[in-house]
XYZ file of C-alpha atoms in Angstrom:
375
model
C 9.735 12.780 -8.186
C 6.409 14.526 -7.620
C 2.968 14.762 -9.207
C 0.984 17.795 -10.310
C -2.636 18.282 -9.151
C -3.800 17.345 -12.666
C -1.831 14.052 -12.584
C -3.126 13.250 -9.091
C -6.706 13.885 -10.179
C -6.309 11.682 -13.263
C -4.873 8.856 -11.142
C -7.560 9.075 -8.434
C -10.383 9.248 -10.999
C -9.015 6.198 -12.787
C -8.967 4.304 -9.491
C -12.500 5.402 -8.529
C -13.959 4.593 -11.952
C -12.271 1.176 -11.958
C -14.069 0.392 -8.672
C -17.465 1.602 -10.028
C -17.732 4.602 -7.703
C -20.487 7.132 -8.429
C -19.074 10.520 -9.501
C -21.560 13.150 -8.284
C -19.647 16.355 -9.059
C -16.272 17.244 -10.491
C -14.219 20.242 -11.505
C -10.543 20.810 -12.337
C -9.934 21.268 -8.597
C -12.087 18.571 -6.967
C -14.348 15.564 -7.323
C -17.300 14.529 -5.147
C -17.856 10.789 -5.175
C -20.010 8.167 -3.480
C -17.839 5.146 -2.878
C -18.727 1.693 -4.072
C -18.706 -1.103 -1.462
C -15.277 -2.285 -2.666
C -13.782 1.220 -2.468
C -15.408 1.838 0.915
C -13.808 -1.298 2.321
C -10.396 -0.264 0.967
C -10.420 3.408 2.014
C -12.615 3.973 5.088
C -11.190 1.442 7.563
C -14.570 0.236 8.873
C -14.073 -3.528 9.390
C -16.665 -3.822 12.171
C -19.326 -2.084 10.094
C -18.700 -4.266 7.057
C -18.573 -7.371 9.206
C -22.017 -6.463 10.582
C -23.397 -5.734 7.090
C -22.141 -9.038 5.717
C -23.515 -11.034 8.658
C -26.962 -9.386 8.563
C -27.144 -9.187 4.773
C -28.580 -5.648 4.532
C -27.927 -2.979 1.916
C -24.711 -1.131 2.881
C -24.502 2.626 3.327
C -21.241 3.685 1.721
C -19.554 6.979 2.481
C -19.199 10.032 0.241
C -16.109 12.205 -0.117
C -15.086 15.449 -1.719
C -11.477 14.963 -2.772
C -9.785 18.333 -3.318
C -6.727 18.261 -5.580
C -6.037 22.034 -5.666
C -7.120 23.587 -2.331
C -6.540 27.202 -3.404
C -8.530 26.880 -6.634
C -11.295 24.973 -4.824
C -11.520 27.708 -2.182
C -11.922 30.334 -4.898
C -14.621 28.263 -6.620
C -16.477 27.788 -3.327
C -16.343 31.473 -2.399
C -17.540 32.525 -5.851
C -20.460 30.058 -5.708
C -21.457 31.259 -2.231
C -21.307 34.900 -3.276
C -23.426 34.211 -6.374
C -26.016 32.291 -4.368
C -26.168 35.000 -1.719
C -26.642 37.738 -4.335
C -29.474 35.860 -6.052
C -31.476 35.343 -2.855
C -33.963 38.082 -1.765
C -33.406 39.665 1.625
C -35.983 38.325 4.080
C -36.307 37.399 7.701
C -35.177 33.849 8.061
C -37.816 31.512 9.508
C -37.240 29.766 12.750
C -34.907 26.886 12.129
C -36.289 23.452 12.797
C -34.014 20.565 13.531
C -33.888 17.973 10.795
C -35.302 14.587 11.581
C -32.517 12.104 12.291
C -31.770 9.814 9.378
C -32.395 6.148 9.995
C -29.236 4.069 9.952
C -28.614 0.355 9.839
C -27.399 0.201 13.453
C -30.334 2.318 14.615
C -32.788 0.085 12.765
C -31.548 -3.046 14.558
C -30.327 -1.712 17.912
C -32.505 1.359 18.501
C -31.114 4.836 19.112
C -27.445 5.173 18.272
C -25.120 8.163 18.815
C -25.316 10.557 15.883
C -22.242 10.968 13.714
C -20.662 14.432 13.402
C -22.036 16.336 10.430
C -18.835 17.155 8.554
C -20.495 18.303 5.360
C -23.811 18.413 3.491
C -25.242 14.918 3.636
C -22.135 13.784 5.547
C -19.872 14.352 2.570
C -16.385 14.415 4.033
C -13.821 16.741 2.509
C -10.174 15.747 2.186
C -7.269 17.455 0.444
C -5.577 14.904 -1.805
C -2.185 16.401 -2.653
C 1.172 14.740 -3.257
C 2.397 13.249 0.024
C -1.006 13.306 1.753
C -2.139 10.346 3.820
C -5.210 9.711 1.660
C -3.196 9.645 -1.581
C -0.732 7.202 -0.044
C -3.688 5.036 0.989
C -5.054 5.076 -2.576
C -1.594 4.146 -3.896
C -1.438 1.197 -1.475
C -4.992 0.080 -2.309
C -4.251 0.223 -6.039
C -1.063 -1.813 -5.580
C -2.858 -4.414 -3.491
C -5.891 -4.666 -5.746
C -3.945 -4.614 -9.009
C -0.949 -6.717 -8.009
C -2.222 -9.582 -10.153
C -4.779 -9.531 -12.968
C -6.342 -12.157 -15.222
C -7.447 -10.666 -18.560
C -8.758 -11.995 -21.854
C -8.471 -10.411 -25.262
C -11.917 -9.651 -26.632
C -12.859 -11.288 -29.913
C -14.134 -9.499 -32.991
C -17.813 -9.751 -33.919
C -17.087 -12.086 -36.819
C -15.367 -14.500 -34.453
C -18.417 -14.593 -32.186
C -20.522 -15.691 -35.180
C -17.925 -18.191 -36.402
C -18.667 -21.896 -36.349
C -15.461 -22.944 -34.563
C -13.960 -21.269 -31.480
C -10.674 -19.369 -31.647
C -7.819 -20.282 -29.331
C -6.191 -18.136 -26.663
C -2.451 -18.333 -25.972
C -1.655 -17.829 -22.249
C 1.038 -15.298 -21.362
C 2.557 -14.374 -18.013
C 3.422 -10.676 -17.756
C 5.499 -9.217 -14.930
C 6.443 -5.571 -14.409
C 9.806 -5.308 -12.637
C 11.118 -2.145 -11.005
C 14.929 -1.910 -11.010
C 16.558 0.558 -8.612
C 20.178 1.625 -9.095
C 21.008 3.296 -5.788
C 23.982 4.882 -4.071
C 24.066 8.526 -2.911
C 22.171 9.026 -6.185
C 19.218 6.986 -7.414
C 17.755 5.916 -10.751
C 14.761 3.661 -11.448
C 13.703 1.658 -14.487
C 10.568 -0.326 -15.302
C 10.860 -3.549 -17.290
C 7.558 -5.123 -18.391
C 8.388 -8.637 -19.585
C 6.045 -11.281 -20.971
C 6.555 -14.997 -21.512
C 4.360 -17.422 -23.441
C 3.301 -20.357 -21.301
C 3.048 -22.474 -24.445
C 6.268 -21.772 -26.346
C 8.467 -20.078 -23.723
C 9.019 -17.003 -25.945
C 9.996 -13.902 -23.938
C 9.007 -10.423 -25.119
C 10.469 -7.204 -23.758
C 8.230 -4.132 -23.576
C 5.255 -6.427 -23.168
C 3.055 -3.418 -22.380
C 3.315 -2.247 -25.994
C 1.896 -5.592 -27.113
C -1.014 -5.249 -24.685
C -1.792 -1.595 -25.426
C -3.057 -2.460 -28.915
C -5.556 -5.041 -27.660
C -8.994 -4.856 -26.066
C -8.707 -6.697 -22.741
C -11.436 -7.661 -20.292
C -11.672 -9.879 -17.190
C -14.477 -11.830 -18.896
C -13.878 -14.717 -21.258
C -15.210 -13.787 -24.696
C -17.826 -15.878 -26.429
C -16.739 -18.583 -28.831
C -13.170 -18.527 -27.469
C -11.129 -21.390 -26.047
C -8.309 -20.965 -23.494
C -5.390 -23.351 -23.989
C -3.808 -25.027 -20.986
C -0.209 -23.899 -20.332
C 2.775 -26.167 -20.925
C 5.076 -24.154 -18.638
C 4.286 -23.723 -14.940
C 4.085 -20.276 -13.382
C 7.122 -21.019 -11.194
C 9.273 -21.964 -14.200
C 7.981 -18.982 -16.187
C 8.774 -16.592 -13.341
C 12.267 -18.050 -12.989
C 12.828 -17.655 -16.751
C 11.831 -13.986 -16.590
C 14.155 -13.399 -13.633
C 17.046 -15.052 -15.487
C 16.327 -12.953 -18.564
C 16.324 -9.741 -16.533
C 19.464 -10.755 -14.641
C 21.286 -11.394 -17.923
C 20.176 -7.982 -19.184
C 21.407 -6.246 -16.018
C 24.768 -8.038 -16.178
C 25.469 -6.417 -19.560
C 25.015 -2.845 -18.307
C 27.774 -0.352 -17.582
C 28.489 -0.176 -13.861
C 31.084 2.581 -13.867
C 28.661 4.540 -11.668
C 29.122 1.892 -8.967
C 32.919 2.250 -9.054
C 32.592 6.022 -8.721
C 30.163 5.546 -5.834
C 32.704 3.294 -4.075
C 35.347 5.981 -4.509
C 33.032 8.598 -2.989
C 32.247 6.188 -0.156
C 35.933 5.646 0.589
C 36.553 9.404 0.652
C 33.683 9.897 3.106
C 34.909 7.039 5.317
C 38.438 8.474 5.314
C 37.110 11.794 6.544
C 35.009 10.139 9.252
C 37.910 7.894 10.325
C 40.349 10.791 10.499
C 37.996 12.874 12.635
C 37.020 10.196 15.152
C 40.491 8.675 15.422
C 41.818 12.100 16.389
C 39.082 12.470 18.993
C 39.617 8.978 20.409
C 43.402 9.507 20.605
C 42.990 12.325 23.087
C 44.808 11.650 26.343
C 42.805 9.857 28.988
C 43.157 10.848 32.664
C 46.170 9.233 34.324
C 44.042 7.723 37.091
C 43.438 4.099 36.268
C 39.845 2.961 36.326
C 38.256 -0.371 35.528
C 34.789 -1.017 34.179
C 33.433 -2.409 37.467
C 29.787 -3.000 38.243
C 29.405 0.697 39.134
C 30.542 2.052 35.768
C 29.234 -0.640 33.399
C 25.466 0.026 33.841
C 26.006 3.717 33.129
C 28.056 2.919 30.011
C 25.402 0.503 28.851
C 22.720 3.135 29.266
C 24.736 5.624 27.208
C 25.596 3.154 24.457
C 22.214 1.445 24.293
C 24.027 -1.830 23.628
C 22.226 -5.016 22.690
C 22.002 -6.734 26.093
C 19.471 -4.852 28.264
C 20.520 -3.794 31.749
C 18.191 -5.277 34.396
C 16.356 -2.659 36.392
C 17.489 -4.045 39.727
C 21.153 -3.994 38.672
C 20.885 -0.412 37.439
C 19.130 0.720 40.645
C 21.734 -1.031 42.764
C 24.535 0.637 40.806
C 22.947 4.071 41.165
C 22.434 3.454 44.887
C 26.082 2.461 45.262
C 27.198 5.590 43.413
C 25.040 7.783 45.636
C 26.265 6.156 48.854
C 29.940 6.495 47.960
C 29.707 9.885 46.276
C 31.350 11.693 49.168
C 34.231 9.177 49.326
C 35.095 9.143 45.619
C 38.312 10.792 44.583
C 37.699 13.624 42.046
C 40.347 12.191 39.740
C 38.692 8.782 39.902
C 35.283 10.331 39.118
C 36.805 12.224 36.202
C 38.304 9.013 34.844
C 34.940 7.240 35.058
C 33.258 10.066 33.165
C 36.016 9.886 30.557
C 35.301 6.157 30.051
C 31.601 6.888 29.581
C 32.317 9.681 27.104
C 34.746 7.495 25.203
C 32.211 4.684 24.860
C 29.594 7.157 23.666
C 32.047 8.525 21.094
C 32.833 4.996 19.867
C 29.132 4.324 19.389
C 28.718 7.591 17.510
C 31.676 6.652 15.305
C 30.171 3.251 14.467
C 26.787 4.775 13.680
C 28.341 7.392 11.433
C 30.229 4.747 9.436
C 27.057 2.666 9.099
C 25.167 5.700 7.772
C 27.879 6.459 5.215
C 27.945 2.860 3.973
C 24.130 2.759 3.690
C 24.072 6.051 1.774
C 26.993 5.600 -0.625
C 27.383 1.837 -1.141
C 26.141 0.941 -4.662
C 23.287 -1.522 -4.855
C 20.820 -2.859 -7.425
C 17.361 -3.804 -6.179
C 14.783 -5.604 -8.326
C 11.112 -5.736 -7.276
C 8.127 -7.284 -9.044
C 5.453 -4.602 -8.622
C 2.647 -6.183 -10.666
C 1.915 -9.278 -12.712
C -0.892 -10.995 -14.530
C -2.126 -13.728 -16.812
C -3.014 -12.487 -20.289
C -4.897 -14.715 -22.706
C -4.140 -13.390 -26.183
C -5.118 -14.494 -29.665
């Protein structure tokens, strides 16, 4: 799955507008924005600065960015604007450039002269390409998930209700959006947005359709009364999980049986190959895994118990001291033991990879939830 530049821009703009960021300039290829304090905290990774601002209680200086969603189109727009500006200016001898006066900063105001920040753009507007897979887009995804993991919204009342003599009553609902992954060597995902009334226990599938037709706000409307729930959040969440589990149990899982068959075929191929390799004749010279061979085998295998450094150095020293006295056949047998252990480890890893890739599994994750007070 991927996203087009237009979809990325729509998503980023929705996030920025939700956090009350100031849009200074935009085009189909980019947007220049001054971040709000909340967005600055989420995206700029400046904990020490914000800790200082909050302790001192001064007005914060948030950062500005130019997010480019289509680098090629933005480059063409920039070059055309520069060419137009250059053509409109009269040719004249440029005056002697004077350095701009340094801008006063919060740290400079309280601690004197501070090192100047690199000027990465006009007015320190930083440019970043926000394309699918970029670090900044992944950061915005993570910030949106963290900030929107749980919401508390109220349905807004009509004007006639505000002027009514008696308040209207809200019914509390718990809504949870579940992501279901059906995975083997192939993968399919589904979203299930379920809602449950905390008064009656009624469960509604496709709860998002019910919400899309209503005007929701985080503020409680005037002349409205929120009822207290009869069902706890823990019991409501368990009821939604049971409902989803019952729905999943009724699905067709023939794909899982086919995935197991493909897994068995892959394991048969891997077993046949490595069993043939491991059946190869070993040298006739008998060798035991003494303290000279074992540290080397452990280093090749990377087994769970670590080899102490002093033991390994002692083993290597012993090998070096007796190198001239070792029989070639005995040395060949030791190397064969090491190679065999390495091949066994490779065999185990290959089987583990095949099982992880082909074994059918169903994973359910709650990606977002919220309390919705509806009329």
